[in-house]
Short mmCIF file of C-alpha atoms in Angstrom, two decimals:
data_model
loop_
_atom_site.label_atom_id
_atom_site.label_comp_id
_atom_site.label_asym_id
_atom_site.label_seq_id
_atom_site.Cartn_x
_atom_site.Cartn_y
_atom_site.Cartn_z
CA MET A 1 60.41 -45.38 -37.31
CA LEU A 2 58.54 -42.77 -39.39
CA ARG A 3 59.86 -39.26 -38.82
CA LEU A 4 57.34 -36.44 -39.07
CA GLY A 5 58.45 -33.12 -40.14
CA PRO A 6 59.63 -31.12 -43.16
CA VAL A 7 61.58 -32.77 -45.80
CA SER A 8 65.21 -31.67 -46.38
CA SER A 9 64.05 -29.16 -49.14
CA SER A 10 61.98 -27.38 -46.61
CA ALA A 11 64.61 -27.10 -43.82
CA GLY A 12 64.35 -23.92 -41.96
CA ARG A 13 60.87 -23.33 -43.10
CA LYS A 14 58.83 -25.03 -40.33
CA PRO A 15 57.73 -22.76 -37.51
CA GLY A 16 58.14 -23.47 -33.88
CA THR A 17 55.35 -24.85 -31.78
CA PRO A 18 53.06 -22.35 -29.99
CA THR A 19 52.74 -22.50 -26.23
CA ILE A 20 49.15 -23.15 -25.17
CA GLY A 21 47.68 -20.80 -22.62
CA THR A 22 44.31 -20.94 -20.81
CA ALA A 23 40.88 -21.99 -22.15
CA THR A 24 37.79 -20.14 -20.84
CA ALA A 25 34.33 -21.57 -21.34
CA GLY A 26 31.27 -19.66 -22.60
CA ASP A 27 27.83 -20.41 -23.87
CA GLY A 28 28.47 -23.01 -26.53
CA GLN A 29 32.03 -21.88 -27.06
CA ALA A 30 35.43 -21.51 -25.50
CA THR A 31 38.10 -18.85 -25.86
CA VAL A 32 41.75 -20.09 -25.99
CA THR A 33 44.88 -18.11 -25.30
CA PHE A 34 48.38 -19.14 -26.64
CA THR A 35 51.82 -17.69 -27.04
CA ALA A 36 53.55 -17.56 -30.44
CA PRO A 37 56.75 -19.52 -30.92
CA THR A 38 60.08 -17.68 -30.94
CA TYR A 39 60.80 -18.98 -34.58
CA LEU A 40 58.02 -18.42 -37.07
CA GLY A 41 59.65 -20.24 -39.97
CA LYS A 42 60.29 -19.07 -43.55
CA PRO A 43 58.50 -17.15 -44.77
CA ASP A 44 57.34 -15.46 -41.46
CA SER A 45 54.34 -13.73 -43.05
CA SER A 46 50.83 -14.80 -43.56
CA LEU A 47 50.89 -16.76 -40.32
CA THR A 48 47.73 -18.71 -39.22
CA TYR A 49 47.12 -20.33 -35.81
CA THR A 50 44.55 -23.07 -35.64
CA VAL A 51 42.98 -24.15 -32.34
CA VAL A 52 41.29 -27.64 -32.33
CA SER A 53 38.93 -29.02 -29.60
CA SER A 54 38.91 -32.45 -28.08
CA PRO A 55 36.43 -34.21 -28.40
CA GLY A 56 34.89 -33.22 -31.66
CA SER A 57 37.95 -31.73 -33.38
CA ILE A 58 35.96 -28.46 -33.78
CA SER A 59 38.48 -25.72 -34.86
CA ASN A 60 38.82 -22.14 -35.64
CA THR A 61 41.68 -20.04 -36.93
CA GLY A 62 43.13 -16.66 -36.40
CA SER A 63 46.25 -14.49 -36.78
CA THR A 64 46.82 -13.90 -33.15
CA SER A 65 45.76 -14.86 -29.58
CA PRO A 66 43.15 -15.52 -28.36
CA ILE A 67 40.92 -17.59 -30.67
CA THR A 68 37.40 -18.29 -29.84
CA VAL A 69 36.08 -21.81 -30.89
CA THR A 70 32.19 -21.94 -31.42
CA GLY A 71 29.84 -24.67 -31.95
CA LEU A 72 30.57 -26.58 -28.70
CA SER A 73 27.94 -28.49 -26.82
CA ASN A 74 27.08 -27.06 -23.40
CA GLY A 75 27.65 -29.44 -20.62
CA THR A 76 30.57 -31.27 -22.48
CA ALA A 77 34.16 -30.97 -21.20
CA TYR A 78 36.71 -29.93 -23.79
CA THR A 79 40.48 -29.47 -24.03
CA PHE A 80 42.30 -27.60 -26.85
CA ILE A 81 45.59 -27.65 -28.74
CA VAL A 82 46.98 -25.11 -31.09
CA LYS A 83 49.40 -25.08 -34.05
CA LEU A 84 51.00 -22.42 -36.30
CA SER A 85 51.01 -22.53 -40.03
CA ASN A 86 52.98 -20.46 -42.60
CA THR A 87 52.56 -20.50 -46.40
CA VAL A 88 54.71 -23.70 -46.60
CA LEU A 89 54.49 -25.86 -43.42
CA ASP A 90 52.66 -26.33 -40.23
CA SER A 91 54.19 -26.50 -36.67
CA GLU A 92 53.65 -29.37 -34.37
CA PHE A 93 50.45 -29.20 -32.07
CA SER A 94 50.94 -27.78 -28.69
CA SER A 95 50.10 -29.66 -25.40
CA SER A 96 46.47 -29.69 -24.27
CA SER A 97 44.96 -26.87 -22.48
CA ASN A 98 42.96 -27.02 -19.24
CA SER A 99 39.55 -28.69 -19.43
CA VAL A 100 36.47 -26.39 -19.64
CA THR A 101 32.76 -27.07 -19.86
CA PRO A 102 30.70 -24.70 -21.87
CA ALA A 103 27.31 -23.71 -20.23
CA GLY A 104 24.28 -21.74 -21.20
CA ALA A 105 23.85 -18.21 -19.74
CA PRO A 106 21.90 -18.37 -16.50
CA ALA A 107 18.20 -17.38 -16.92
CA PRO A 108 17.51 -13.86 -15.75
CA VAL A 109 16.38 -13.60 -12.31
CA THR A 110 13.01 -11.95 -12.20
CA PRO A 111 12.46 -10.24 -8.82
CA PRO A 112 9.27 -11.34 -7.24
CA VAL A 113 6.47 -8.76 -7.64
CA THR A 114 4.98 -7.68 -4.38
CA PRO A 115 1.41 -6.42 -4.87
CA PRO A 116 0.71 -3.12 -3.26
CA VAL A 117 -0.88 -3.23 0.06
CA THR A 118 -4.22 -1.54 0.24
CA PRO A 119 -4.99 -0.42 3.74
CA PRO A 120 -8.36 -1.48 4.85
CA VAL A 121 -11.09 1.21 4.52
CA THR A 122 -12.62 2.07 7.85
CA PRO A 123 -16.05 3.58 7.40
CA PRO A 124 -16.58 6.88 9.21
CA VAL A 125 -18.20 6.41 12.64
CA THR A 126 -21.36 8.58 12.81
CA PRO A 127 -22.33 9.27 16.44
CA PRO A 128 -25.91 8.53 17.24
CA VAL A 129 -28.12 11.56 17.14
CA THR A 130 -29.74 12.18 20.52
CA PRO A 131 -32.95 14.26 20.13
CA PRO A 132 -33.07 17.23 22.34
CA VAL A 133 -34.96 16.58 25.51
CA THR A 134 -37.90 19.02 25.89
CA PRO A 135 -39.02 19.16 29.47
CA PRO A 136 -42.68 18.70 30.01
CA VAL A 137 -44.63 21.81 30.14
CA THR A 138 -46.55 22.10 33.27
CA PRO A 139 -49.58 24.38 32.84
CA PRO A 140 -49.83 26.99 35.54
CA VAL A 141 -52.06 26.08 38.21
CA THR A 142 -54.89 28.62 38.73
CA PRO A 143 -56.26 28.28 42.00
CA PRO A 144 -59.99 28.15 42.06
CA VAL A 145 -61.72 31.46 42.53
CA THR A 146 -63.74 31.30 45.50
CA PRO A 147 -66.52 33.90 45.35
CA PRO A 148 -66.81 36.02 48.44
CA VAL A 149 -69.28 34.72 50.69
CA THR A 150 -71.87 37.16 51.66
CA PRO A 151 -73.34 36.23 54.85
CA PRO A 152 -77.04 36.14 54.62
CA VAL A 153 -78.84 39.15 56.04
CA THR A 154 -81.05 37.99 58.66
CA PRO A 155 -83.96 40.36 59.09
CA VAL A 156 -84.08 41.83 62.40
CA GLN A 157 -87.27 41.44 64.23
CA ASN A 158 -88.57 43.15 67.26
CA LYS A 159 -85.64 45.47 67.78
CA TYR A 160 -85.17 49.13 67.88
CA CYS A 161 -84.21 50.61 64.59
CA THR A 162 -80.66 51.65 64.37
CA ALA A 163 -78.42 53.56 62.06
CA ALA A 164 -77.01 50.25 60.66
CA ASP A 165 -80.50 49.20 59.89
CA VAL A 166 -81.06 52.30 57.90
CA THR A 167 -77.87 51.57 56.02
CA ASN A 168 -78.77 48.08 55.25
CA GLY A 169 -82.20 49.02 54.12
CA LEU A 170 -84.10 47.48 56.94
CA CYS A 171 -85.50 50.74 58.10
CA GLY A 172 -86.47 53.88 56.40
CA PRO A 173 -84.33 56.98 56.55
CA SER A 174 -86.32 58.51 59.12
CA GLY A 175 -86.20 55.74 61.55
CA CYS A 176 -88.25 52.65 61.84
CA CYS A 177 -91.19 52.56 59.33
CA GLY A 178 -90.75 56.30 58.55
CA GLY A 179 -91.00 57.14 62.11
CA VAL A 180 -94.36 55.29 62.61
CA ARG A 181 -94.08 53.08 65.58
CA GLY A 182 -95.18 49.63 65.14
CA SER A 183 -96.24 49.73 61.45
CA ASN A 184 -94.93 47.54 58.57
CA CYS A 185 -93.08 49.62 56.09
CA GLY A 186 -93.09 46.98 53.41
CA TYR A 187 -89.83 45.31 54.64
CA THR A 188 -89.74 41.79 55.78
CA THR A 189 -89.46 42.94 59.28
CA THR A 190 -91.85 44.55 61.49
CA CYS A 191 -89.97 47.24 63.20
CA THR A 192 -90.32 48.20 66.77
CA TYR A 193 -89.58 51.70 67.35
CA GLY A 194 -87.92 52.24 70.57
#
């Protein structure tokens, strides 16, 4: 049986095995924590920890926990182991970590753009213009002018001359026919003096 480990000349120089912690996936990478062993070997300076992925054996080194391993494929599940090296020997690899699957960062969520709501434009309502009603002008009614009716003067015949006859011009001022009985004074009537 082949025994792995330091030869007798390096006894006491091999460091103890680190204790694996938790692996956390990122975008194409994973961050692995671990705890340093109690015994760091001889010499106990210039210590280097190496974290290796499975599958792919992609590794990264550091002087303390945690160590981030990059270059991983998103969507692939990985586990990790870690070892400690001093300037002389390497420790054994730790047990495997939990399995993690790197994934890309989610695409930023763009909120939907709501277009502004433009209220409908209502045209102003113009009331109908009602023209003023002009009442019809009724011309004043002028009653017909009836000329006074002058009754015709009927000449008096064969009557005694009276004062009214004188006033109406039917007899002379001195009585019928100027006081001449039975004569025609030029009027239309032959006066009879009585």
